[in-house]
Tab-separated table of N, CA and C in Angstrom:
chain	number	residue	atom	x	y	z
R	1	UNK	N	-29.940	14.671	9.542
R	1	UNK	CA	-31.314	14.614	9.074
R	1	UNK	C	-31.451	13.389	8.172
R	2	UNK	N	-32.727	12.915	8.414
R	2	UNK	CA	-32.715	11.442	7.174
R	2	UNK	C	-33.402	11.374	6.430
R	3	UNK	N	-33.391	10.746	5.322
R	3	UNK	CA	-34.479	11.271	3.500
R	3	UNK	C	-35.586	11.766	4.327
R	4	UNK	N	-36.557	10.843	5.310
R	4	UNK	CA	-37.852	11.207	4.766
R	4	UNK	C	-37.948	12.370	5.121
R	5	UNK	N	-37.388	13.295	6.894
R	5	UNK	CA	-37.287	14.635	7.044
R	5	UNK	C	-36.736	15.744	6.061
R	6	UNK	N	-35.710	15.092	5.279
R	6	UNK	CA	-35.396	16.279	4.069
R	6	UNK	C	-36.325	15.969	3.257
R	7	UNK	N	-37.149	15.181	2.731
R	7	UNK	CA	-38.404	15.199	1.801
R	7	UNK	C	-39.364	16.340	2.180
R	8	UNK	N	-39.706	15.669	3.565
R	8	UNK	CA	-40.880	16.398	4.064
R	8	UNK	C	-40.908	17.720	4.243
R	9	UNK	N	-39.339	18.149	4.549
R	9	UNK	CA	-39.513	20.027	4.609
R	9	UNK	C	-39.103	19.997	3.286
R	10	UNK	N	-38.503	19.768	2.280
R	10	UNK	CA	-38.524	19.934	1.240
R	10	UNK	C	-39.592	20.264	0.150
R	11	UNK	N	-40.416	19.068	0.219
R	11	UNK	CA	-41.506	19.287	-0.162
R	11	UNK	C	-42.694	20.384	0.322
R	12	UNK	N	-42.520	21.158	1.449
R	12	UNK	CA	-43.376	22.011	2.054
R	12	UNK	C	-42.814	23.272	2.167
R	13	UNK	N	-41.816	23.303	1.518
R	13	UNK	CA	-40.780	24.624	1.529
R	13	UNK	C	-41.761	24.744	-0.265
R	14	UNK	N	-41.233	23.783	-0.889
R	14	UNK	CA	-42.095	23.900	-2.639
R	14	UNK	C	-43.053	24.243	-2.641
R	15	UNK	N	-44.138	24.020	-1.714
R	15	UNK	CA	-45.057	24.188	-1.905
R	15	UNK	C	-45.501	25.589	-1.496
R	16	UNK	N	-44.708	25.348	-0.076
R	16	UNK	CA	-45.164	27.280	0.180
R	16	UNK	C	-44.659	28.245	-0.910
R	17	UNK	N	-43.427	28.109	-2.027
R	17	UNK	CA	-43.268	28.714	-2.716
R	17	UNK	C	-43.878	28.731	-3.895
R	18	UNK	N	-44.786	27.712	-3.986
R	18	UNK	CA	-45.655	27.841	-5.283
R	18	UNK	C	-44.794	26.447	-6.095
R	19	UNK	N	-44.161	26.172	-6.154
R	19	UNK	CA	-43.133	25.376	-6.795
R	19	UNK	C	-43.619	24.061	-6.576
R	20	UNK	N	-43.313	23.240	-7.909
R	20	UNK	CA	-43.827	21.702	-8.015
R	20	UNK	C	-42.399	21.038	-7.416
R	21	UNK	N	-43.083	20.196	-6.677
R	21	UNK	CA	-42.120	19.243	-5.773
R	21	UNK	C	-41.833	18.060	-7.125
R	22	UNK	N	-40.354	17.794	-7.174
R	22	UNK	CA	-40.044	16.827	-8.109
R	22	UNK	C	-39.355	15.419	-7.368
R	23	UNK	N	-40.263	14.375	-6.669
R	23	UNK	CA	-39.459	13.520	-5.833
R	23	UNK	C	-38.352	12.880	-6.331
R	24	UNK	N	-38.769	12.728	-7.764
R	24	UNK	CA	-37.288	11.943	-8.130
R	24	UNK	C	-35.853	13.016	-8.502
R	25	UNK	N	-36.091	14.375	-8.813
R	25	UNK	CA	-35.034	15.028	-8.846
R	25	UNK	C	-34.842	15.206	-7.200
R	26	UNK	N	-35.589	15.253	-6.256
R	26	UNK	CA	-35.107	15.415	-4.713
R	26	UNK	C	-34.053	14.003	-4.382
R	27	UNK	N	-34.895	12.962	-4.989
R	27	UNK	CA	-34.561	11.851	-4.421
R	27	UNK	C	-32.783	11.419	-4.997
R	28	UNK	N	-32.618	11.549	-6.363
R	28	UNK	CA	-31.075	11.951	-6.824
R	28	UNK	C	-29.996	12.928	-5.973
R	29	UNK	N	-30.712	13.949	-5.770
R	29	UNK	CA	-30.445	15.342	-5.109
R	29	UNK	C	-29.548	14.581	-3.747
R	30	UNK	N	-30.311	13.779	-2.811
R	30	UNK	CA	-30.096	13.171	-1.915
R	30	UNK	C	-29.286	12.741	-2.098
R	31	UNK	N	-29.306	11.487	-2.861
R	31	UNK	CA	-28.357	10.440	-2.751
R	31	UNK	C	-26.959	10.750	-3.026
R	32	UNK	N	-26.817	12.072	-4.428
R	32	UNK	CA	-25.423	12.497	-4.803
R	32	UNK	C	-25.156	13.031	-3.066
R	33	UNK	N	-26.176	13.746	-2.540
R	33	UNK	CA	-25.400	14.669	-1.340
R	33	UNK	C	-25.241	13.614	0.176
R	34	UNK	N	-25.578	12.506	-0.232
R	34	UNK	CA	-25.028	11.354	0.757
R	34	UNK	C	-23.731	10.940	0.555
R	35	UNK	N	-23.029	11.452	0.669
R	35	UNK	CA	-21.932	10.729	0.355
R	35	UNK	C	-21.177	9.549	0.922
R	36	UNK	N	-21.282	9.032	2.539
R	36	UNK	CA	-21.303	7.782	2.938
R	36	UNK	C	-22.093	6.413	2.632
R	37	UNK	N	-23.180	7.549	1.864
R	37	UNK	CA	-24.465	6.501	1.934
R	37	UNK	C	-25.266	5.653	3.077
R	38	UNK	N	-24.813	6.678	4.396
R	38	UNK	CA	-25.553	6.762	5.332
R	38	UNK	C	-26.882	6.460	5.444
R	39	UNK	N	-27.663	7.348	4.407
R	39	UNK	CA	-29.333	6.977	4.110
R	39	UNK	C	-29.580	8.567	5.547
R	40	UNK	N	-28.380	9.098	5.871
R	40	UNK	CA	-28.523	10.421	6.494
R	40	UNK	C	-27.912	11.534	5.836
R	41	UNK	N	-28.378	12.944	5.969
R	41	UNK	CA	-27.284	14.090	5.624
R	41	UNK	C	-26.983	14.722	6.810
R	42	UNK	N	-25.626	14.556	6.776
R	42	UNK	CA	-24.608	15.012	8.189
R	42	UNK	C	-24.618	16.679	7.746
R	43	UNK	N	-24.334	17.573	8.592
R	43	UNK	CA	-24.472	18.816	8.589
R	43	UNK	C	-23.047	18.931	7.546
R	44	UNK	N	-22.015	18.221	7.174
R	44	UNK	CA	-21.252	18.643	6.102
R	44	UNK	C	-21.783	18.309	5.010
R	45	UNK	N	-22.499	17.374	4.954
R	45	UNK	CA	-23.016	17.074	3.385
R	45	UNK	C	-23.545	18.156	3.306
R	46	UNK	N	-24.737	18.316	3.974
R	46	UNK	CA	-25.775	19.801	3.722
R	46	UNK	C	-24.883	20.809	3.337
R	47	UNK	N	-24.040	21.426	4.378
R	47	UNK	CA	-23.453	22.255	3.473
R	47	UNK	C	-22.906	22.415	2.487
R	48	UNK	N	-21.889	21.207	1.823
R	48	UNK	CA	-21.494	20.969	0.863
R	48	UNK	C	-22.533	21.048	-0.292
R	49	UNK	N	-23.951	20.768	0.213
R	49	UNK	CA	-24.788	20.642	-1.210
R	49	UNK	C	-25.251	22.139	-1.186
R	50	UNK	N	-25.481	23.172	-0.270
R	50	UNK	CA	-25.913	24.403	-0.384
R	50	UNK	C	-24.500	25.229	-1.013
R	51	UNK	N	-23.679	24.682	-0.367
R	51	UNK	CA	-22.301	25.619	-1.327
R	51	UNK	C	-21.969	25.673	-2.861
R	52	UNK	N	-22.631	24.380	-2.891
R	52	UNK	CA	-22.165	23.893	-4.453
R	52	UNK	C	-23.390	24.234	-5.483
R	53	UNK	N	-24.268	24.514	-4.545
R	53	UNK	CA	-25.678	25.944	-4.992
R	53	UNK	C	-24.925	27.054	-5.093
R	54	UNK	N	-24.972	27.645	-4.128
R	54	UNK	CA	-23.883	28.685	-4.395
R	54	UNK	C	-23.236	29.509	-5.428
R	55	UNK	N	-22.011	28.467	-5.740
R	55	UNK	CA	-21.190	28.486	-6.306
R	55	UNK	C	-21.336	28.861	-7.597
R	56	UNK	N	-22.343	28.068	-7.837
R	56	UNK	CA	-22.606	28.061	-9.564
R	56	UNK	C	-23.448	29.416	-9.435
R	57	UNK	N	-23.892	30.326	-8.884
R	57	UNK	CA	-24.763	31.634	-8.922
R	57	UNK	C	-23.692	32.643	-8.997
R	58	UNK	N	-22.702	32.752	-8.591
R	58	UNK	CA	-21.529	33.719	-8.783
R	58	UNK	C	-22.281	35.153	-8.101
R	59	UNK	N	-22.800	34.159	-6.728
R	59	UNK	CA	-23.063	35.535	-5.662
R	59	UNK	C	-22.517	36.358	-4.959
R	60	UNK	N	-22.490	37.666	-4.833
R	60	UNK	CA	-21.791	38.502	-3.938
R	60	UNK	C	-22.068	38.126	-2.450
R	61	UNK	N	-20.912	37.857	-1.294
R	61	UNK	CA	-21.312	37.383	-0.063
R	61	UNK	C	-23.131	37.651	0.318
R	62	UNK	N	-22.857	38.665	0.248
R	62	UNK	CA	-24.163	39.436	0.761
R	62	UNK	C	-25.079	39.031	0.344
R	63	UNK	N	-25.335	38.854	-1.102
R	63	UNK	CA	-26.394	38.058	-1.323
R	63	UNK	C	-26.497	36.725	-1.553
R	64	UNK	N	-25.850	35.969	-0.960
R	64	UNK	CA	-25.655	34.783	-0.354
R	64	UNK	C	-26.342	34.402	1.503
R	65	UNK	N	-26.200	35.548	2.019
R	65	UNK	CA	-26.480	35.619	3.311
R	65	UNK	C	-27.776	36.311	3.538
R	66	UNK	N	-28.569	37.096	2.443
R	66	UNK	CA	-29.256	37.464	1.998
R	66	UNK	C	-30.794	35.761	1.637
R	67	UNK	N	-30.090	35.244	0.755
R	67	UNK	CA	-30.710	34.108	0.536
R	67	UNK	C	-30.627	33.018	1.924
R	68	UNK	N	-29.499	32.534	2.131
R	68	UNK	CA	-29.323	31.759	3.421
R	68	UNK	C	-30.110	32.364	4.241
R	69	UNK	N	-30.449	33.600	4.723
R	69	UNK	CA	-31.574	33.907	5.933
R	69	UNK	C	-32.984	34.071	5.445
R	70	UNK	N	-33.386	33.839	4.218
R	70	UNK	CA	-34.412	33.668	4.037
R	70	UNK	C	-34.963	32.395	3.414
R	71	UNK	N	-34.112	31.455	2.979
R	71	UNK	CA	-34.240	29.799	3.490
R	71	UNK	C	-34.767	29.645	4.880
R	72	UNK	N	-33.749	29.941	5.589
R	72	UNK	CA	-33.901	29.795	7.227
R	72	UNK	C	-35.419	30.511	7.723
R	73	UNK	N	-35.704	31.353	7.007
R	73	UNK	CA	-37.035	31.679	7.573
R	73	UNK	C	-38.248	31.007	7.332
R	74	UNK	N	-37.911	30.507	6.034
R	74	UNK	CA	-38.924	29.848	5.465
R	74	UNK	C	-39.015	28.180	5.536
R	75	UNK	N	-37.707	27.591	6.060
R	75	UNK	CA	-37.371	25.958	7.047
R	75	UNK	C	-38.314	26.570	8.487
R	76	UNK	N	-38.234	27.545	8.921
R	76	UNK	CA	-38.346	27.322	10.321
R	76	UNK	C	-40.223	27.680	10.260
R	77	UNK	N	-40.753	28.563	9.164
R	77	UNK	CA	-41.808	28.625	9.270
R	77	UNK	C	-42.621	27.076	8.769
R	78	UNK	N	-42.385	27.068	8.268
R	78	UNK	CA	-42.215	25.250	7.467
R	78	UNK	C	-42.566	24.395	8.838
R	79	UNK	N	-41.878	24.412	9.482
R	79	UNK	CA	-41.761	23.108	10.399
R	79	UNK	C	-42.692	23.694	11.560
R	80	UNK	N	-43.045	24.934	11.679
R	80	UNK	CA	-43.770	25.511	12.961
R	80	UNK	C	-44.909	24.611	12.215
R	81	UNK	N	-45.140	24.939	11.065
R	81	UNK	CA	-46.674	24.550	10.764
R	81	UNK	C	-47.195	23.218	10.488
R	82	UNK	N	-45.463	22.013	10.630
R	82	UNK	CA	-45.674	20.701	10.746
R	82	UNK	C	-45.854	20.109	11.954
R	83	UNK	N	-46.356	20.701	12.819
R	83	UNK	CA	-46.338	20.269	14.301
R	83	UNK	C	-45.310	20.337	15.508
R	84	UNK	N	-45.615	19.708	16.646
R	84	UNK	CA	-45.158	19.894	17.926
R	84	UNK	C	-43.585	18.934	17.680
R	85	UNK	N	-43.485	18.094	16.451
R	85	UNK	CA	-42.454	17.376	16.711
R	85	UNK	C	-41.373	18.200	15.769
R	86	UNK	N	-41.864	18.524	14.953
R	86	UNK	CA	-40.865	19.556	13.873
R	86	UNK	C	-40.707	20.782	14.551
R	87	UNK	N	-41.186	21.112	15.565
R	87	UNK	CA	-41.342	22.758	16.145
R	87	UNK	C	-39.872	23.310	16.483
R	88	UNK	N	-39.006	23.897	16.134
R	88	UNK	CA	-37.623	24.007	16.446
R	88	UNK	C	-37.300	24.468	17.866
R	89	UNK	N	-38.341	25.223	18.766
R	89	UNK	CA	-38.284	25.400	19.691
R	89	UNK	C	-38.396	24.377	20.635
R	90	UNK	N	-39.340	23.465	19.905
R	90	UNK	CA	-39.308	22.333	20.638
R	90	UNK	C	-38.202	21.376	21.154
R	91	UNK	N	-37.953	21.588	19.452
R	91	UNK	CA	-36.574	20.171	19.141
R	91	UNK	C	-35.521	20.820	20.004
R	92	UNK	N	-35.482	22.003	20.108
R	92	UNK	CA	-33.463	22.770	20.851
R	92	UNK	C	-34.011	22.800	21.992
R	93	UNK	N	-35.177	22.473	22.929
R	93	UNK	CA	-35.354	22.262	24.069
R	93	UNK	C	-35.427	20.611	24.646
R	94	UNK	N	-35.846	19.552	23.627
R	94	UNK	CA	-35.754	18.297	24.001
R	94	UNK	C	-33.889	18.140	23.612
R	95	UNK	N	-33.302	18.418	22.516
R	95	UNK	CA	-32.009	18.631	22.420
R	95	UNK	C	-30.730	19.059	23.554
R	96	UNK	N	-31.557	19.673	24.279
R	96	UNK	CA	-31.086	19.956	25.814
R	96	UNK	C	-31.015	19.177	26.602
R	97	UNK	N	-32.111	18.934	26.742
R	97	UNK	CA	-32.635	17.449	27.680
R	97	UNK	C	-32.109	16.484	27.298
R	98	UNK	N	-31.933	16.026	26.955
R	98	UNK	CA	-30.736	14.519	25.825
R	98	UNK	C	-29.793	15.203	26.626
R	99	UNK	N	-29.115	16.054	26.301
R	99	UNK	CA	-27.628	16.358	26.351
R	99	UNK	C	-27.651	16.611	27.952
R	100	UNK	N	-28.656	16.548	28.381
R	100	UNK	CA	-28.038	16.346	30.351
R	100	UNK	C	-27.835	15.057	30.671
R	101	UNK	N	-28.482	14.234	29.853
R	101	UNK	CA	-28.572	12.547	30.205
R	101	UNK	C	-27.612	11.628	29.611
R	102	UNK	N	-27.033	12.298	28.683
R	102	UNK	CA	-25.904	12.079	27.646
R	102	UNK	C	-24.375	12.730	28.263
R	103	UNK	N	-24.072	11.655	29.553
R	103	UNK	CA	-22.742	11.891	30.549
R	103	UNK	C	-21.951	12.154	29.507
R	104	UNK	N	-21.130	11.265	28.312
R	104	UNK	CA	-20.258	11.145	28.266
R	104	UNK	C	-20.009	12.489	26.664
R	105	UNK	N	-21.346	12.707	26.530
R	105	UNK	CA	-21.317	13.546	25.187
R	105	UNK	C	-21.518	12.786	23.713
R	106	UNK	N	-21.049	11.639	23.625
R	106	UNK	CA	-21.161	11.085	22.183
R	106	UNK	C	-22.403	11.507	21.755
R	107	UNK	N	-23.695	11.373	22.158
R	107	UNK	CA	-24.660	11.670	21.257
R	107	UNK	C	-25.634	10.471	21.439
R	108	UNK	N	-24.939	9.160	22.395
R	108	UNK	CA	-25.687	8.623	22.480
R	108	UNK	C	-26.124	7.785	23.604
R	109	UNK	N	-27.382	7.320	24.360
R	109	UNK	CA	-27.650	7.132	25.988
R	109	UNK	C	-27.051	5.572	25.849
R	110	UNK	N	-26.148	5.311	26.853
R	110	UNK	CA	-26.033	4.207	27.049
R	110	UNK	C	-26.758	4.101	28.325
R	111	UNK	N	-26.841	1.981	28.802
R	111	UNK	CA	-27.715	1.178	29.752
R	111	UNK	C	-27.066	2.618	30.997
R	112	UNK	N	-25.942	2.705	31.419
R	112	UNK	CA	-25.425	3.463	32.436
R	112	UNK	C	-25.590	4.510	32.173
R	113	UNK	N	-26.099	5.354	31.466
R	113	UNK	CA	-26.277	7.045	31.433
R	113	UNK	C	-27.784	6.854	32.203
């Protein structure tokens, strides 16, 4: 995912919760959880930055998985209501489609795919 998509559900996750969006604490937030400095967050950074949430709460599994599925409900309602390009049903169906045209698997179409 890249800043401006973690902004944008970020910021609309805050808002559905009532919560003031703080760009420059997001925008820090980011950059510590970039750790290549990609200017992307790879699905280990992300987790690494939700664990290290976590951590400091001294949660019982359960309510850890408890919270994690109701993030997830509230990312996925989030993005239904940002359109046809954020739509997750959308995206894991064009995500498909890539990956038939994508021979070799890397992730990315070469002139010969």
């Amino acid at each position: 995912i890249d800043e401006s998509e973690f902004f944008k559900l970020e910021m609309k996750m805050c808002i559905g919760r009532g919560e003031v969006f703080d760009p420059k604490a997001e925008q820090a937030a980011f950059t510590l959880t970039d750790g290549d400095r990609s200017g992307t967050m790879s699905f280990d950074e992300f987790r690494d930055r939700k664990m290290r949430f976590i951590t400091g709460q001294r949660w019982s599994p359960e309510h850890v998985i408890s919270v994690f599925k109701e993030m997830t409900e509230q990312a996925m309602a989030e993005r239904k209501k940002m359109g046809p390009r954020w739509h997750p049903g959308i995206r894991r169906v064009l995500n498909q489609l890539f990956q038939l045209y994508d021979d070799n698997g890397d992730r990315v179409l070469d002139p010969v795919e």
